[in-house]
mmCIF file of C-alpha atoms and ligand atoms in Angstrom:
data_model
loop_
_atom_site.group_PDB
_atom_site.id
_atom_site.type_symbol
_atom_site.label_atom_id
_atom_site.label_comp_id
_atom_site.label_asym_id
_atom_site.label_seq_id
_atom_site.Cartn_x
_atom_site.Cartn_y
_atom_site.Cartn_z
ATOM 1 C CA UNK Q 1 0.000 0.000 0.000
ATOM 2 C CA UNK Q 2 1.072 4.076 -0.269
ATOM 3 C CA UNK Q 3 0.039 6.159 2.570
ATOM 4 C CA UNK Q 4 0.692 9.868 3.149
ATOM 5 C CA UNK Q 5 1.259 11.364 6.419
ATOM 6 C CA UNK Q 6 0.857 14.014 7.541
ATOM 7 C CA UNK Q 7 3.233 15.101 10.563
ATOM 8 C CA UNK Q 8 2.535 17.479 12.590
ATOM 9 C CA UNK Q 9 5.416 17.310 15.521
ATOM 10 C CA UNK Q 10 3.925 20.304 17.252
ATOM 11 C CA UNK Q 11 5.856 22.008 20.560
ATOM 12 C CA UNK Q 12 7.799 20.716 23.574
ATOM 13 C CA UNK Q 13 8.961 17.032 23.065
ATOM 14 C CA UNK Q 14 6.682 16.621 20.562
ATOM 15 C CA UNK Q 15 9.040 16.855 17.438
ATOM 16 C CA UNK Q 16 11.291 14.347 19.436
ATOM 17 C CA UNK Q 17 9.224 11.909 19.872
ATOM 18 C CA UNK Q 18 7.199 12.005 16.427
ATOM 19 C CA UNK Q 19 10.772 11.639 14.747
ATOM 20 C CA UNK Q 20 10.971 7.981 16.556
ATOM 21 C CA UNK Q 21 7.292 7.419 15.173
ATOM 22 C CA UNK Q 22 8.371 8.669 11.878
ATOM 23 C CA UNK Q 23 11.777 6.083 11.930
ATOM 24 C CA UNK Q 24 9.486 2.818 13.635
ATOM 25 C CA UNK Q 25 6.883 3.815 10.498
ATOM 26 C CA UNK Q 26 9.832 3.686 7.595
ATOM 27 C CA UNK Q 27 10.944 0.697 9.285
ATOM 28 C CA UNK Q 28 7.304 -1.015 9.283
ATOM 29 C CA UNK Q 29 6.626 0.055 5.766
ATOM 30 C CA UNK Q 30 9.996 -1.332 4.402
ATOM 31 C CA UNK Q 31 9.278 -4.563 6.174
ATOM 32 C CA UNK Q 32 6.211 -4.800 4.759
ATOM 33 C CA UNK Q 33 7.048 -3.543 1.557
ATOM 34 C CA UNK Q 34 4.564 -0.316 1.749
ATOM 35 C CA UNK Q 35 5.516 3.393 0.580
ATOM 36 C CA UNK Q 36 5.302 5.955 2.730
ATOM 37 C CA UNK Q 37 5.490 9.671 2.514
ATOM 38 C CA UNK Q 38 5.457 12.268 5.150
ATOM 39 C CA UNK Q 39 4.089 16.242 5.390
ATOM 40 C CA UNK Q 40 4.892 18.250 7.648
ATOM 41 C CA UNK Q 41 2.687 21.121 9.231
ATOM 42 C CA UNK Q 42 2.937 23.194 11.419
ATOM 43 C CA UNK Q 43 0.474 23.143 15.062
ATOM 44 C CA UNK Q 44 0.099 24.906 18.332
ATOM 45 C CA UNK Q 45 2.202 27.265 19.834
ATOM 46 C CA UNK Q 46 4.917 27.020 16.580
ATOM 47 C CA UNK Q 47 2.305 27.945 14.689
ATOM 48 C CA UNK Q 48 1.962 30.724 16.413
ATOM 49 C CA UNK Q 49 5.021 31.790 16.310
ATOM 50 C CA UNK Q 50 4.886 31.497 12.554
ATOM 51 C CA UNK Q 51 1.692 32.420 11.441
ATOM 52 C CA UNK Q 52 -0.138 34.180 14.312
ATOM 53 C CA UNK Q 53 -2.809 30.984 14.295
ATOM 54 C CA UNK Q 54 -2.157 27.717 16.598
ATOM 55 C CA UNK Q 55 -3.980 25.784 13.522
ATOM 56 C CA UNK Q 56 -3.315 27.347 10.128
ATOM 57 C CA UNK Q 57 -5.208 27.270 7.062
ATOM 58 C CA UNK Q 58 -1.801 25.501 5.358
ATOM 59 C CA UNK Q 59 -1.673 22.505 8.184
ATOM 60 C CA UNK Q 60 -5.258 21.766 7.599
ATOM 61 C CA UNK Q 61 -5.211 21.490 3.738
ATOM 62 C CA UNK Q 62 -1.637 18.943 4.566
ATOM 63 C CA UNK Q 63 -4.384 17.371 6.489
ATOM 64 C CA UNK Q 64 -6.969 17.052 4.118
ATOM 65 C CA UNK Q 65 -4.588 15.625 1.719
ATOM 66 C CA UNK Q 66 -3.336 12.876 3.796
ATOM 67 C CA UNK Q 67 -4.106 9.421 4.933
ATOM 68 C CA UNK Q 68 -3.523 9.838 8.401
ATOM 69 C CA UNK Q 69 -1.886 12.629 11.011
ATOM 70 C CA UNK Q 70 0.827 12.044 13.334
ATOM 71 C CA UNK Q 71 0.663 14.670 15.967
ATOM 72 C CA UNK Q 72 3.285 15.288 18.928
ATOM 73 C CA UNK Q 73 2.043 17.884 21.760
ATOM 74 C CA UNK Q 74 1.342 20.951 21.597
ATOM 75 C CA UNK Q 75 1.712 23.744 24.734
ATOM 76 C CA UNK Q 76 4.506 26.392 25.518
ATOM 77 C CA UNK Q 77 4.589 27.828 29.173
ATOM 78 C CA UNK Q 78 4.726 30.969 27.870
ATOM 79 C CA UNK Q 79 1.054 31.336 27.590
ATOM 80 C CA UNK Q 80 0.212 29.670 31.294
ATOM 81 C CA UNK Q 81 -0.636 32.133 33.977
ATOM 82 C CA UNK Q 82 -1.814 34.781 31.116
ATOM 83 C CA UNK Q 83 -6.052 34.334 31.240
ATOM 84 C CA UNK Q 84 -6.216 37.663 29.300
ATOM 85 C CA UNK Q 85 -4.062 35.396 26.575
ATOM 86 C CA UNK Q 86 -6.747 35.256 23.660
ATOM 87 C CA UNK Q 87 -4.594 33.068 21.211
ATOM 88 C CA UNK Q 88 -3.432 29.650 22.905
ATOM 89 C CA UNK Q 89 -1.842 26.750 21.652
ATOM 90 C CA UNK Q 90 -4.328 24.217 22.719
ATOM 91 C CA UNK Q 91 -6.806 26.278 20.755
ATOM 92 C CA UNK Q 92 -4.906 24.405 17.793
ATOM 93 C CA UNK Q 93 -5.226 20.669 18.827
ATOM 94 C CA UNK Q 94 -8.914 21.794 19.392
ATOM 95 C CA UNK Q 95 -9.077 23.519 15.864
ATOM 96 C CA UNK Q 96 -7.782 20.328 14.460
ATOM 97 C CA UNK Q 97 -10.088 17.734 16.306
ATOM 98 C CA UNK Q 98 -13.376 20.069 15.345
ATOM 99 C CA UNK Q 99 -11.973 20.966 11.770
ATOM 100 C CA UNK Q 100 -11.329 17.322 10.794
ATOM 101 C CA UNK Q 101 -14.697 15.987 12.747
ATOM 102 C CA UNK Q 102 -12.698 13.609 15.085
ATOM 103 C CA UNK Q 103 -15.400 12.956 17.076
ATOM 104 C CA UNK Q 104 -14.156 9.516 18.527
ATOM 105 C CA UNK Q 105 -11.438 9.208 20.876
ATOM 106 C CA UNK Q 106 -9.910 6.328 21.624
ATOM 107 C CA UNK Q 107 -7.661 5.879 24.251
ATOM 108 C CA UNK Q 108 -6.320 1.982 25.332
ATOM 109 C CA UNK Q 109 -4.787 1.737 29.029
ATOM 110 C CA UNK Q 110 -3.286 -1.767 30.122
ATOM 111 C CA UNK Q 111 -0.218 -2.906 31.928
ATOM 112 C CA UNK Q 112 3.095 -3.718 30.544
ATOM 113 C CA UNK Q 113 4.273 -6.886 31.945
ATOM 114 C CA UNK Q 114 7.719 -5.425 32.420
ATOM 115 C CA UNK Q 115 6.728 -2.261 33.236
ATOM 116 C CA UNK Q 116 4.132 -3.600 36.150
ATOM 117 C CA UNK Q 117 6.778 -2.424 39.191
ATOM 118 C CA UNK Q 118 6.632 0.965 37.808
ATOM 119 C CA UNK Q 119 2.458 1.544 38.486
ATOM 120 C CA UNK Q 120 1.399 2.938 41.632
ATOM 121 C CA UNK Q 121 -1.143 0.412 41.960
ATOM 122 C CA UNK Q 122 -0.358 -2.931 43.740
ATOM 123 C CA UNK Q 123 0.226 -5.449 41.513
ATOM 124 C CA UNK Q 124 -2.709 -7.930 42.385
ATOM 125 C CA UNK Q 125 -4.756 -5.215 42.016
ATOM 126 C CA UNK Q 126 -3.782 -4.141 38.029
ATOM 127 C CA UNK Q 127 -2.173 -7.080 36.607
ATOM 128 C CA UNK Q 128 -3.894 -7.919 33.561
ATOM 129 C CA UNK Q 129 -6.322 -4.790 33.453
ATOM 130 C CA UNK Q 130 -6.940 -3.982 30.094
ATOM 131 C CA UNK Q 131 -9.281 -1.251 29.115
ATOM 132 C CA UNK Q 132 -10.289 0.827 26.487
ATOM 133 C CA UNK Q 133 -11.384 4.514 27.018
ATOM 134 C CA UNK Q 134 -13.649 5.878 24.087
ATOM 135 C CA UNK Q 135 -13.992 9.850 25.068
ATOM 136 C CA UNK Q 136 -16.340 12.177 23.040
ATOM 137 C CA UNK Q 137 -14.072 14.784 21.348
ATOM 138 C CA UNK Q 138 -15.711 17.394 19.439
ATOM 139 C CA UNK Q 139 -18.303 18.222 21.832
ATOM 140 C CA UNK Q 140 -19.681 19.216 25.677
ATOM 141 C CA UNK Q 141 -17.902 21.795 27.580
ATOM 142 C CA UNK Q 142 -14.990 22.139 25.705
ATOM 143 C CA UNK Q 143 -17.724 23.662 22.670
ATOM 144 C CA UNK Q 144 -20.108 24.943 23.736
ATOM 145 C CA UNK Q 145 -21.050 28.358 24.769
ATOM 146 C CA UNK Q 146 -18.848 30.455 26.947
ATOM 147 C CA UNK Q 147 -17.943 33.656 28.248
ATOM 148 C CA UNK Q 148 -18.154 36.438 30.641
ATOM 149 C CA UNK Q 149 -20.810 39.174 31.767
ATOM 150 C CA UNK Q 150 -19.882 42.862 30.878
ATOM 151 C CA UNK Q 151 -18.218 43.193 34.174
ATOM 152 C CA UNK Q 152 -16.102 40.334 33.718
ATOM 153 C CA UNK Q 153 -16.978 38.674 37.101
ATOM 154 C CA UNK Q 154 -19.225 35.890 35.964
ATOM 155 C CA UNK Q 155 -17.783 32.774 33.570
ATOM 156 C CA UNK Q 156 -19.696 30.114 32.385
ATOM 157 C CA UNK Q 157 -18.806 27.080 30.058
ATOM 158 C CA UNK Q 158 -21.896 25.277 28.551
ATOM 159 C CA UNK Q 159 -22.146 21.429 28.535
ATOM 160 C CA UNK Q 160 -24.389 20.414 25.472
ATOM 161 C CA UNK Q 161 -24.982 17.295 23.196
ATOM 162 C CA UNK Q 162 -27.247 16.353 20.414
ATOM 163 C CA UNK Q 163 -28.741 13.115 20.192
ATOM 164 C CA UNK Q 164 -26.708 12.416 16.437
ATOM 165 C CA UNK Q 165 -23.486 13.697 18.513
ATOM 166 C CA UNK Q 166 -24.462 11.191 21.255
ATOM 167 C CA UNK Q 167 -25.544 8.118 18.944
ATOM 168 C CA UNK Q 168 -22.365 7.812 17.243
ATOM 169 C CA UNK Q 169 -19.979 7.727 19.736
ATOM 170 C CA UNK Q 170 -22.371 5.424 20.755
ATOM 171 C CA UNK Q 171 -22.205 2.818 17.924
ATOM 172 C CA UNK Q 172 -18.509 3.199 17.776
ATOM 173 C CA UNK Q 173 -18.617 1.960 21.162
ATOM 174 C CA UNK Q 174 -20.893 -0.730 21.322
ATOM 175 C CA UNK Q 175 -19.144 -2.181 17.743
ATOM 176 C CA UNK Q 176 -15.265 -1.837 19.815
ATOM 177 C CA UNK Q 177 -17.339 -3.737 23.134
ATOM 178 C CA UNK Q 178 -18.335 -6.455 20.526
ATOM 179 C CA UNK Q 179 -14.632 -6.809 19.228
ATOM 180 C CA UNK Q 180 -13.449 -7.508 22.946
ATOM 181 C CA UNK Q 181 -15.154 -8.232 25.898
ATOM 182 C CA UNK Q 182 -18.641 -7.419 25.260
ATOM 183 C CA UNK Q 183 -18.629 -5.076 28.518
ATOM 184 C CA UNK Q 184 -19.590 -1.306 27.900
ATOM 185 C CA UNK Q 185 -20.168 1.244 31.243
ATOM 186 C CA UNK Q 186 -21.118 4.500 29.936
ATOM 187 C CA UNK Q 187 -19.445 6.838 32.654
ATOM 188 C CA UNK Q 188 -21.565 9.764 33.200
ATOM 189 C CA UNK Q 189 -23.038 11.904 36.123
ATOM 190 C CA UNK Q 190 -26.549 11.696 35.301
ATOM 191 C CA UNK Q 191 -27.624 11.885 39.050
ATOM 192 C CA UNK Q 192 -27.080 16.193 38.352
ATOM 193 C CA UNK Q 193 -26.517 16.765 34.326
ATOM 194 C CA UNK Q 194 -28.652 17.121 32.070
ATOM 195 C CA UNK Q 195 -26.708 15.964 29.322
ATOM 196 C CA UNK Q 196 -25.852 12.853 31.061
ATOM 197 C CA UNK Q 197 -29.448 12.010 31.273
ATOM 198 C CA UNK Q 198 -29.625 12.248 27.905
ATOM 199 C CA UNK Q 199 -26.775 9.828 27.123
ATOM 200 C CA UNK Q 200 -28.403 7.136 29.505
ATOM 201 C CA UNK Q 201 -31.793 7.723 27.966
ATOM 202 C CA UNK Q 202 -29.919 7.322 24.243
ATOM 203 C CA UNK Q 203 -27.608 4.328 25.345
ATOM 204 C CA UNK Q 204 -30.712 2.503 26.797
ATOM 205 C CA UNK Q 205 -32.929 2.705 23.454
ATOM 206 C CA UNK Q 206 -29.803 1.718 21.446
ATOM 207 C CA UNK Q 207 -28.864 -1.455 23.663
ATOM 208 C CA UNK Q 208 -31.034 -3.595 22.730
ATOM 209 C CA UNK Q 209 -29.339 -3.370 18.805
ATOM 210 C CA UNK Q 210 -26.094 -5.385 20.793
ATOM 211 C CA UNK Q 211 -28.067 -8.086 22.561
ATOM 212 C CA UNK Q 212 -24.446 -9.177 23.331
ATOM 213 C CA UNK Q 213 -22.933 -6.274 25.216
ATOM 214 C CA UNK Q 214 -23.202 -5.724 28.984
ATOM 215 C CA UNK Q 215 -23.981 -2.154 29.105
ATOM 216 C CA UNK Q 216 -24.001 -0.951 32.652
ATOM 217 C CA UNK Q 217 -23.928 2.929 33.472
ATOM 218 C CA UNK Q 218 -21.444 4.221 36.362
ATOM 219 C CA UNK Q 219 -21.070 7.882 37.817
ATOM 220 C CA UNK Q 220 -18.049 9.599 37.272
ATOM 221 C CA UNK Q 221 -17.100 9.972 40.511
ATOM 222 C CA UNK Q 222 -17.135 6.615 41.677
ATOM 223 C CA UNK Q 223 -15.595 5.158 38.090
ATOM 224 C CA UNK Q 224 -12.696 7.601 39.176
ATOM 225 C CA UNK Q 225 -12.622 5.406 42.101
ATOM 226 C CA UNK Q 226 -12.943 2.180 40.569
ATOM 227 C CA UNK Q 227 -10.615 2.757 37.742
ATOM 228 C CA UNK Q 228 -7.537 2.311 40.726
ATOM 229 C CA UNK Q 229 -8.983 0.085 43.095
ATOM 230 C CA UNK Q 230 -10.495 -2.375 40.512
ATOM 231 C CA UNK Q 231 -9.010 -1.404 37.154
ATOM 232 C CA UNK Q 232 -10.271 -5.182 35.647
ATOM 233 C CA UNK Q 233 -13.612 -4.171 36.232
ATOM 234 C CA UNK Q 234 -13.580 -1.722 32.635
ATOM 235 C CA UNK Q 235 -13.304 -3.410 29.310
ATOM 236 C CA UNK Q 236 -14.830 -0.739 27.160
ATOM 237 C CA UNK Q 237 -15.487 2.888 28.699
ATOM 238 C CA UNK Q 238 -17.532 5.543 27.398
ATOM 239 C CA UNK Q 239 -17.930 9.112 27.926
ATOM 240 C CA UNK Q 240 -18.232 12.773 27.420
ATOM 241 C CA UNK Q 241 -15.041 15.282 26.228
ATOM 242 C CA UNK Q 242 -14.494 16.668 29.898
ATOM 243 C CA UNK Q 243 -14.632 13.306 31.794
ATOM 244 C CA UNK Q 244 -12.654 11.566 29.278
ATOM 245 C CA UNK Q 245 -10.037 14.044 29.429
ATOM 246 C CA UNK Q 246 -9.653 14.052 33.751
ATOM 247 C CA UNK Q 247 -10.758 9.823 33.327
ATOM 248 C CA UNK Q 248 -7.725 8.769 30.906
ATOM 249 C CA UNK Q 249 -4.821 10.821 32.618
ATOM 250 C CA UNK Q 250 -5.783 8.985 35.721
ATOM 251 C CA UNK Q 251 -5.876 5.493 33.745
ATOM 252 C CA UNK Q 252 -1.984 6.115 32.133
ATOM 253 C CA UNK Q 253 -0.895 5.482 35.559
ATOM 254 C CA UNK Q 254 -2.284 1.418 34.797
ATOM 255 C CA UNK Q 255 0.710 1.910 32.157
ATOM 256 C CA UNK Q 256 3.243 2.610 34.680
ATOM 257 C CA UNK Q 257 3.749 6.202 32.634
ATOM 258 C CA UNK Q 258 2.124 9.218 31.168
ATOM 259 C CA UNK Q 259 5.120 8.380 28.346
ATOM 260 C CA UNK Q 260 3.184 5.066 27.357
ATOM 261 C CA UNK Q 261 -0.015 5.674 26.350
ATOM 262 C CA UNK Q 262 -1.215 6.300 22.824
ATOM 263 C CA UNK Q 263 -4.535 7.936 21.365
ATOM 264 C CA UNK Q 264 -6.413 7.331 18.311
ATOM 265 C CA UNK Q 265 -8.773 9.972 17.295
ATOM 266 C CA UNK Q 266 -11.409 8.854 13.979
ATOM 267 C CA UNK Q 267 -13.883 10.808 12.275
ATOM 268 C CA UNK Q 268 -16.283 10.244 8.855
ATOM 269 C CA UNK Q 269 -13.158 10.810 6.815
ATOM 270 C CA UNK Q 270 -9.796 11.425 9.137
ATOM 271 C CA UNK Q 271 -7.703 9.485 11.150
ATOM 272 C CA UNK Q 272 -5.455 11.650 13.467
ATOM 273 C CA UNK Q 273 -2.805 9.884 16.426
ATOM 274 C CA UNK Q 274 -0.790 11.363 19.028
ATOM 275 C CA UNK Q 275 0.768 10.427 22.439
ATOM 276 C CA UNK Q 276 -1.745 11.500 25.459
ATOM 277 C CA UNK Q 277 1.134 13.257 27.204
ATOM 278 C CA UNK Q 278 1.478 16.957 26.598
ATOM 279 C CA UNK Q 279 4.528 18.838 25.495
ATOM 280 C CA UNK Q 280 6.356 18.787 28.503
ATOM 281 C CA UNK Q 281 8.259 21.938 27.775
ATOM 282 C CA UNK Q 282 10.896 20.804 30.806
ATOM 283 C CA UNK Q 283 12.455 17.981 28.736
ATOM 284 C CA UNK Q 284 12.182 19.469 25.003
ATOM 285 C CA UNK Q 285 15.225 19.048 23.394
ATOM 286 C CA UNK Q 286 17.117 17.049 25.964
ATOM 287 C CA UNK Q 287 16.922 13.913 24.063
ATOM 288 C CA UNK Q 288 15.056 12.413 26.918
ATOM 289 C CA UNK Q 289 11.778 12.313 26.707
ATOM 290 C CA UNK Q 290 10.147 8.572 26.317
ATOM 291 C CA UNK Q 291 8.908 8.185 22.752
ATOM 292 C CA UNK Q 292 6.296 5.199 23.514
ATOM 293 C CA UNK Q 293 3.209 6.562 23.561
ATOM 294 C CA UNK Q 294 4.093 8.580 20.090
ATOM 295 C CA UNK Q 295 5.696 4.835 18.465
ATOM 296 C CA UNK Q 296 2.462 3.208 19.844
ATOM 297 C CA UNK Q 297 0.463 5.891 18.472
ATOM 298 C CA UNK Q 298 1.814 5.162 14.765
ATOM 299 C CA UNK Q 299 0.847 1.108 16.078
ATOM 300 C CA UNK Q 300 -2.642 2.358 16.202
ATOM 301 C CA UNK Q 301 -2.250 3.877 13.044
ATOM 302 C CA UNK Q 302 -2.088 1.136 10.725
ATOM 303 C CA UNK Q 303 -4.560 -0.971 12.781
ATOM 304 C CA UNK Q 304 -6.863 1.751 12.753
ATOM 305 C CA UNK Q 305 -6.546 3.812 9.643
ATOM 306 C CA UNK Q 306 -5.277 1.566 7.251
ATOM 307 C CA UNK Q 307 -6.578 -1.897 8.774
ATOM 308 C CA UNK Q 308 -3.038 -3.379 9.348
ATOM 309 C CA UNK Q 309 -3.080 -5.557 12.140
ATOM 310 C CA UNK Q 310 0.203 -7.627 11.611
ATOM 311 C CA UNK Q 311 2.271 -4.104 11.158
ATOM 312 C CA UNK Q 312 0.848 -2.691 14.022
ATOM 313 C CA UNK Q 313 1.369 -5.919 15.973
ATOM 314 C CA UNK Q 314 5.052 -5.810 14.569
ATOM 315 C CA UNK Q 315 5.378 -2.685 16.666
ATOM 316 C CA UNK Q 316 3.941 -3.385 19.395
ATOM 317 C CA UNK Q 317 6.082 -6.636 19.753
ATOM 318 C CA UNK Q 318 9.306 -4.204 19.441
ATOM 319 C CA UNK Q 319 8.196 -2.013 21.735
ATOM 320 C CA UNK Q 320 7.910 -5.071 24.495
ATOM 321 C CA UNK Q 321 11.161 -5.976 23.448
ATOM 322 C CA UNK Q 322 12.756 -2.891 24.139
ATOM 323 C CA UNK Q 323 11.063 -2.700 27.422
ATOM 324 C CA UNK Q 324 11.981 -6.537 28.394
ATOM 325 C CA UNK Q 325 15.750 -5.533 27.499
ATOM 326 C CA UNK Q 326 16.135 -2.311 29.847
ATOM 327 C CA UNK Q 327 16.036 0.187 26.284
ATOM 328 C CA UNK Q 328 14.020 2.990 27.548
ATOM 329 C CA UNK Q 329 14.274 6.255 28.612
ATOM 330 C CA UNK Q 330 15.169 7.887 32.288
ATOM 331 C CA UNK Q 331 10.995 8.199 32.987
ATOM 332 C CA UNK Q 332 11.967 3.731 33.284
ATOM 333 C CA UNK Q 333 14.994 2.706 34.288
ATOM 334 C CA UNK Q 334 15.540 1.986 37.642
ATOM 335 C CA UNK Q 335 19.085 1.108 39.614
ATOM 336 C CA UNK Q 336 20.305 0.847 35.229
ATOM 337 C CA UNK Q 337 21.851 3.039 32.478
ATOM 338 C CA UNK Q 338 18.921 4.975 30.603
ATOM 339 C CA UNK Q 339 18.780 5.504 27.210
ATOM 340 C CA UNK Q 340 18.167 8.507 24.779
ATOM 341 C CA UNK Q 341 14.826 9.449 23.060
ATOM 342 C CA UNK Q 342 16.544 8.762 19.611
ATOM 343 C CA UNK Q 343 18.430 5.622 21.305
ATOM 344 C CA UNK Q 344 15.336 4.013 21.948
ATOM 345 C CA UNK Q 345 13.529 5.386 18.784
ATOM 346 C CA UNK Q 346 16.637 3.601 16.638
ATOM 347 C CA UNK Q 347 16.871 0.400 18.920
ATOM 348 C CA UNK Q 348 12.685 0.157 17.812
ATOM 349 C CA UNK Q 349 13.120 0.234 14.268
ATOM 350 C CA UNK Q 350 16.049 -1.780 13.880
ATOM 351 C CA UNK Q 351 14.364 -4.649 15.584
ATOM 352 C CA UNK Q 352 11.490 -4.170 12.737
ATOM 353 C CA UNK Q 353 14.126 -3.602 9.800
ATOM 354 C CA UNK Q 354 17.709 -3.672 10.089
ATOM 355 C CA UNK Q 355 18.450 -2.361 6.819
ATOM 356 C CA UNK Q 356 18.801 1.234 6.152
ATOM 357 C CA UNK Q 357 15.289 3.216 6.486
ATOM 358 C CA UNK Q 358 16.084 6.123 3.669
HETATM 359 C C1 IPM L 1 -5.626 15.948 25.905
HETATM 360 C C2 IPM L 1 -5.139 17.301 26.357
HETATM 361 C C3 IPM L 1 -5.970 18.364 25.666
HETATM 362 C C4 IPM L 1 -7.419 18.177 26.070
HETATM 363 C C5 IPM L 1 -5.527 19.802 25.932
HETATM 364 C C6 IPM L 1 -4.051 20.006 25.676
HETATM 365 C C7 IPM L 1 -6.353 20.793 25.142
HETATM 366 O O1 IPM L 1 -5.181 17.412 27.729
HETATM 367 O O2 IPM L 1 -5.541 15.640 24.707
HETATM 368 O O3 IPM L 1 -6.082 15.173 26.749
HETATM 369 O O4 IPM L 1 -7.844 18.680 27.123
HETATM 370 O O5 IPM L 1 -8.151 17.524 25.333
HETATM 371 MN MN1 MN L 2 -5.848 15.625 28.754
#
């Protein structure tokens, strides 16, 4: 096959760590005998810096032309502690999510079995917890109306869905429950919000189309309890932007580290992956920062975009095998030597393909 990416490396350690993705790609697509291309565009604060806009009108035609996106982080201290700030980077991973319509976010958490001293949770509590967090991206709080009174001393952010906004994240999540465990909890707080009522009301009529899943419905609150004193309980979780944002930072710690965990993001027509860490300004350019969750991300990428389950398999495999032989980054090693970002980005994708990637 011939795919065209579009990479979008971003701020922080985000060009670091999509270089690795970029390498462990090459090296997949040689193995398998695809041809790839790659973009580039500009996102976040970069963007700014280049063309006053955190998601310009040239990265989103790159975007419209690809296959897929490969996106790092985005973020630059230099806007935190300014509220009166109007143009921030974020606005740009926001841009992109809304422009492209990636209304389905998916977002895997499990343990790594070499990894499993790292997590904060005992080990007979997580081992073997595997769960698969499918937030709502293009909608609730983090669109809807907002602002201030004339006097500046009243905010307000509005939470609102529509019932098509609702149903499809919906399917998508039912048809991933049916592909593993057949267990579904719709996490919502439905006791108070309106719009949570409404998902429960929607999730209940569609149910009976997936005679197979176990849909049960938990409150936010307490499934922010349960996902670290029962992690195994989740197989499939679904919910709204806001909760799925707080929700899947607190699952990376079933990883072991916020540098593990991937995201797939899926629309009608786009296919968009990045890391769930941010940009982590401290590290950028140290040639430390862990590139996992942005080489797992391009995993996700051909078993999600382009339906490639053996290459994405093929990386995940390397990936283990790094971890099992002490190859990662200062984030991992414990009591022995730690390796570089593009150390452990090389090491990757010469256990795919040892010959040369160019
Ligand atoms: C994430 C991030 C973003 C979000 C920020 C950077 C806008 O935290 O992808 O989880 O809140 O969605
Ligand atoms: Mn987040």
């Amino acid at each position: 096959m011939k795919f065209k990416i579009a990479k979008l490396p971003g701020d922080g350690i985000g060009p670091e760590v999509v270089d690795q993705a970029e390498k462990v790609v090459k090296a997949v697509c040689k193995k398998f005998g695809h041809e790839v291309s790659f973009e580039f565009g500009y996102i976040g604060a970069c963007a700014i810096d280049k063309y006053g806009t955190p998601y310009p009108e040239e990265t989103h035609k790159i975007c419209l032309e690809s296959d897929a996106v490969l996106l790092g982080a985005v973020g630059d201290p230099k806007y935190d502690n300014d509220p009166t700030c109007q143009v921030r980077p974020e606005k740009g991973l926001l841009a992109i999510r809304k422009q492209l319509g990636l209304y389905a976010n998916l977002r895997p958490a499990g343990t790594f079995s070499a990894l499993i001293h790292k997590c904060p949770i005992k080990e007979e509590i997580v081992k073997g917890a595997e769960l698969l967090c499918v937030r709502e991206l293009i909608g609730g709080m983090y669109f809807g109306d907002k602002g201030r009174t004339d006097d500046g001393n009243t905010a307000y952010d509005t939470c609102i869905y529509h019932r098509d906004e609702i149903e499809r994240i919906l399917k998508v999540s039912f048809e991933y429950a049916m592909g593993r465990k057949k267990h579904l909890t719709l996490v919502d707080k439905s006791n108070i919000l309106e719009t949570s009522k409404l998902w429960r009301q929607i999730a209940q009529e569609m149910a009976p189309q997936y005679p197979e899943v176990k849909l049960d419905y938990m409150y936010v609150d307490n499934a922010a309890m349960k996902l670290i004193t029962d992690p195994r309980f989740f197989d499939v979780i679904v919910t709204e932007n806001t909760f799925g944002d707080i929700l899947t930072d607190e699952a990376s710690c079933i990883s072991g580290s916020m540098g593990m965990l991937p995201s797939a993001s899926i629309g009608d027509k786009s296919f968009l992956f990045e890391p769930i860490h941010g940009s982590y300004p401290q590290a950028a350019r140290l040639n430390k920062a862990n590139p996992v969750a942005a080489i797992l991300s391009a995993a996700m990428m051909f078993e999600y975009a382009f339906n490639l389950k053996a290459e994405g398999k093929c990386i995940r495999d390397a990936v283990s095998a790094a971890l099992h032989s002490n190859i990662v980054t200062e984030d991992l090693a414990e009591n022995f030597q730690s390796y570089t970002t593009t150390e452990v980005g090389d090491w990757i994708a010469k256990y795919i393909y040892s010959g040369e990637l160019d």
